[in-house]
Coordinates of C-alpha atoms in Angstrom, one line a residue:
Chain A
M8 CA -15.4 -10.4 15.4
G9 CA -12.7 -10.3 12.8
T10 CA -9.2 -9.1 12.0
F11 CA -8.6 -5.4 12.2
H12 CA -5.7 -3.2 11.3
S13 CA -5.8 0.0 13.5
N14 CA -2.5 1.4 12.2
K15 CA -3.9 2.0 8.7
H16 CA -6.0 4.8 7.1
Q17 CA -9.6 4.8 8.0
L18 CA -10.6 3.6 4.6
H19 CA -8.4 0.4 5.0
G20 CA -10.4 -2.6 3.9
I21 CA -13.1 -0.5 2.1
T22 CA -13.7 -0.8 -1.6
V23 CA -13.0 2.6 -3.1
V24 CA -13.1 4.5 -6.4
V25 CA -9.9 6.4 -7.1
D26 CA -10.5 9.0 -9.8
T27 CA -7.6 10.8 -11.5
D28 CA -7.0 13.9 -13.6
G29 CA -6.3 11.5 -16.6
P30 CA -8.4 9.0 -18.3
E31 CA -8.0 6.3 -15.7
V32 CA -10.3 5.4 -12.8
F33 CA -9.4 2.7 -10.3
V34 CA -11.6 0.5 -8.2
G35 CA -10.1 -1.6 -5.5
R36 CA -9.8 -2.3 -1.8
C37 CA -8.0 0.5 0.0
D38 CA -5.0 -0.9 1.9
D39 CA -3.6 2.4 3.0
M40 CA -3.4 6.1 1.9
D41 CA -1.3 9.1 2.8
D42 CA -0.3 12.4 1.2
S43 CA 1.9 10.8 -1.4
Q44 CA 0.1 7.6 -2.5
V45 CA -3.0 5.4 -2.4
I46 CA -2.3 1.7 -2.1
L47 CA -5.0 -0.5 -3.5
L48 CA -5.5 -4.3 -3.5
D49 CA -7.5 -6.4 -5.9
V50 CA -7.8 -3.6 -8.4
D51 CA -9.5 -3.0 -11.7
V52 CA -8.6 -0.1 -13.9
H53 CA -10.8 1.5 -16.5
K54 CA -9.8 4.1 -19.1
D55 CA -12.4 6.6 -20.2
G56 CA -13.9 5.4 -23.5
D57 CA -12.6 1.9 -23.3
D58 CA -15.2 -0.6 -24.5
G59 CA -17.3 2.4 -25.4
R60 CA -17.9 3.2 -21.8
S61 CA -17.3 6.5 -20.0
K62 CA -15.9 6.5 -16.5
A63 CA -19.5 7.1 -15.2
D64 CA -20.9 4.1 -17.2
Y65 CA -18.1 1.9 -15.9
L66 CA -18.7 3.0 -12.3
A67 CA -22.4 2.4 -12.6
G68 CA -21.7 -1.2 -13.5
A69 CA -19.1 -1.6 -10.8
A70 CA -21.5 -0.3 -8.2
L71 CA -23.9 -3.2 -8.8
Y72 CA -21.7 -6.2 -8.0
G73 CA -18.1 -5.0 -7.9
V74 CA -15.2 -5.6 -10.3
F75 CA -13.0 -8.4 -11.6
K76 CA -9.5 -7.6 -10.5
K77 CA -6.7 -6.9 -13.0
H78 CA -4.0 -6.2 -10.4
Q79 CA -3.3 -7.8 -7.0
R80 CA -1.7 -4.5 -5.7
L81 CA -1.4 -1.1 -7.3
V82 CA 0.0 2.2 -6.0
V83 CA -1.5 5.4 -7.3
D84 CA 0.4 8.7 -7.1
R85 CA -1.6 11.0 -4.9
R86 CA -0.8 14.0 -7.2
R87 CA -2.8 12.4 -9.9
V88 CA -5.8 11.7 -7.7
T89 CA -8.8 14.0 -7.9
A90 CA -11.2 12.0 -5.6
V91 CA -11.4 9.0 -3.4
R92 CA -14.8 7.7 -2.4
R93 CA -16.5 4.5 -1.4
L94 CA -17.8 2.4 -4.3
S95 CA -21.0 2.0 -2.2
E96 CA -21.6 5.7 -2.6
I97 CA -22.0 5.3 -6.4
A98 CA -25.6 4.9 -7.5
S99 CA -25.9 1.9 -9.7
Chain B
M17 CA -1.6 -18.5 3.9
P18 CA -4.8 -19.5 5.6
Y19 CA -5.4 -18.2 9.1
S20 CA -5.1 -20.6 12.1
P21 CA -8.2 -22.8 12.4
L22 CA -8.3 -21.7 16.1
L23 CA -8.7 -18.1 15.0
V24 CA -11.3 -18.9 12.5
K25 CA -13.4 -21.3 14.6
P26 CA -15.5 -18.6 16.3
M27 CA -16.1 -16.9 13.0
R28 CA -17.5 -20.2 11.6
E29 CA -19.6 -20.7 14.8
E30 CA -21.2 -17.3 14.4
L31 CA -23.1 -18.8 11.5
T32 CA -23.3 -22.5 12.4
L33 CA -24.8 -21.8 15.8
V34 CA -27.8 -20.2 14.0
G35 CA -28.4 -23.0 11.6
F36 CA -25.9 -22.6 8.8
E37 CA -24.5 -25.8 7.3
E38 CA -20.8 -25.5 6.3
L39 CA -19.9 -26.7 2.8
M40 CA -16.2 -27.5 3.1
T41 CA -15.6 -29.4 -0.1
A42 CA -16.4 -28.8 -3.8
E43 CA -18.5 -32.0 -3.7
A44 CA -20.5 -30.7 -0.8
V45 CA -21.3 -27.5 -2.8
D46 CA -22.4 -29.6 -5.8
Q47 CA -24.5 -31.8 -3.6
W48 CA -26.2 -28.7 -2.1
M49 CA -27.0 -27.3 -5.5
D50 CA -28.3 -30.7 -6.8
D51 CA -30.5 -31.3 -3.7
H52 CA -31.9 -28.0 -2.8
K53 CA -35.5 -27.0 -3.6
G54 CA -37.0 -23.7 -2.7
T55 CA -34.8 -20.9 -1.3
S56 CA -31.2 -21.1 -0.1
L57 CA -29.0 -18.4 1.4
L58 CA -25.3 -18.9 0.8
I59 CA -22.8 -16.8 2.9
V60 CA -19.2 -16.5 1.7
N61 CA -17.7 -16.0 5.1
S62 CA -14.4 -14.0 5.6
V63 CA -12.0 -13.2 8.4
C64 CA -11.9 -9.6 7.3
G65 CA -13.1 -7.5 10.2
C66 CA -13.5 -4.4 8.0
A67 CA -16.5 -6.0 6.3
A68 CA -17.3 -9.3 7.9
G69 CA -17.3 -7.8 11.4
M70 CA -20.9 -6.6 10.7
A71 CA -21.8 -9.2 8.0
R72 CA -22.2 -12.1 10.4
P73 CA -24.2 -10.2 13.0
G74 CA -26.3 -8.8 10.2
V75 CA -27.1 -12.3 8.9
R76 CA -28.0 -13.5 12.4
L77 CA -30.3 -10.6 12.9
S78 CA -32.0 -11.1 9.5
L79 CA -33.1 -14.5 10.6
E80 CA -35.5 -12.9 13.1
N81 CA -38.0 -12.6 10.3
D82 CA -41.3 -14.3 9.5
K83 CA -40.1 -15.3 6.1
K84 CA -36.6 -16.8 5.7
P85 CA -34.7 -19.1 3.4
D86 CA -35.5 -22.9 3.5
R87 CA -31.8 -23.7 3.7
L88 CA -28.8 -21.9 5.1
V89 CA -25.3 -22.7 3.9
T90 CA -21.8 -21.2 4.1
V91 CA -18.3 -21.5 2.6
F92 CA -15.3 -19.8 4.1
A93 CA -13.1 -17.8 1.7
G94 CA -9.4 -18.3 2.2
Q95 CA -10.0 -21.4 4.3
D96 CA -12.1 -23.8 2.4
V97 CA -10.6 -22.8 -0.9
E98 CA -12.1 -25.5 -3.2
A99 CA -15.5 -25.2 -1.8
T100 CA -15.4 -21.4 -2.1
A101 CA -14.3 -21.6 -5.8
Q102 CA -17.0 -24.1 -6.5
A103 CA -19.7 -22.0 -4.8
R104 CA -18.5 -18.9 -6.8
S105 CA -18.8 -20.9 -10.0
K106 CA -22.5 -20.9 -9.5
F107 CA -22.5 -17.2 -10.0
A108 CA -19.4 -16.8 -12.1
Q109 CA -20.8 -13.7 -13.8
I110 CA -20.4 -11.8 -10.6
P111 CA -16.9 -10.7 -9.4
P112 CA -15.7 -12.7 -6.4
S113 CA -15.7 -10.8 -3.1
S114 CA -15.9 -11.8 0.5
P115 CA -17.9 -11.6 2.6
S116 CA -20.8 -11.8 0.2
M117 CA -24.2 -13.2 0.3
A118 CA -26.2 -15.0 -2.4
M119 CA -29.8 -16.2 -2.4
F120 CA -31.1 -18.8 -4.8
K121 CA -34.6 -19.8 -5.6
D122 CA -34.5 -23.3 -7.0
D123 CA -31.6 -23.0 -9.5
E124 CA -31.9 -19.2 -10.0
L125 CA -29.8 -16.6 -8.3
V126 CA -32.3 -14.0 -7.1
F127 CA -30.3 -11.8 -4.8
F128 CA -26.7 -10.9 -4.3
L129 CA -25.0 -8.7 -1.7
P130 CA -21.4 -8.0 -2.6
R131 CA -18.7 -7.0 -0.1
H132 CA -18.7 -3.3 -1.0
R133 CA -22.4 -3.1 0.0
I134 CA -21.6 -4.6 3.4
E135 CA -18.4 -2.6 4.3
G136 CA -18.9 0.0 6.9
R137 CA -22.6 -0.6 7.4
S138 CA -24.3 -1.6 10.6
A139 CA -25.6 -5.1 11.3
E140 CA -29.1 -3.6 11.2
D141 CA -28.6 -2.2 7.7
V142 CA -27.2 -5.5 6.4
A143 CA -30.2 -7.4 8.0
A144 CA -32.6 -5.0 6.5
D145 CA -31.3 -5.8 3.0
L146 CA -31.5 -9.5 3.6
R147 CA -35.0 -9.3 5.1
A148 CA -36.2 -7.4 2.1
A149 CA -34.9 -10.2 -0.1
Y150 CA -36.5 -12.9 2.2
D151 CA -39.9 -11.0 2.0
E152 CA -39.7 -10.8 -1.8
H153 CA -38.4 -14.3 -2.6
C154 CA -39.3 -16.7 0.3

């Protein structure tokens, strides 16, 4: 039992990794997604090399217990997105 | 804005009916931490059906196990705000998420299951993770 939102993308409510063709990778809860954008809630952003960590290093840490959010809501242009996958699919 | 107490009541009862004690104030959380010996399972409950829909059934199923925590407690994220913040302060190094599950042995956090490892899984899978933790720590 819970609240559901059947009019949203199938990844609605799921914590996802949104990778881009640039240095940024985003981790957040997918609110919705279509051909033009990915809408994320409670989002953290990592830039490749920040704090001496690659995207892979950062994601390995995120996969353990999640991320501290930097943004309440963030919209990512779909043209920049190279992959969207569940955080739970990342091996920690 | 918190959901209606009427909407949330059955979500609370899914846990209280199998023995969970609700911690509804920060003081109740502190009292629990001060008092408890042995093992405690803390559930951060949530209205979110995307993840909590299988979290609560998974927790219930997990209790059909020979070994289980000595004490079962729960706070409700977005409802009992102060209690939830106080509970999360006991594992402040871990990003907040709900639903989530934490097991303590005496004062030590020995197991944590964050939201992203509950989302989209079956109750049986969630229960299997919890049972493994019970078998290891209880």
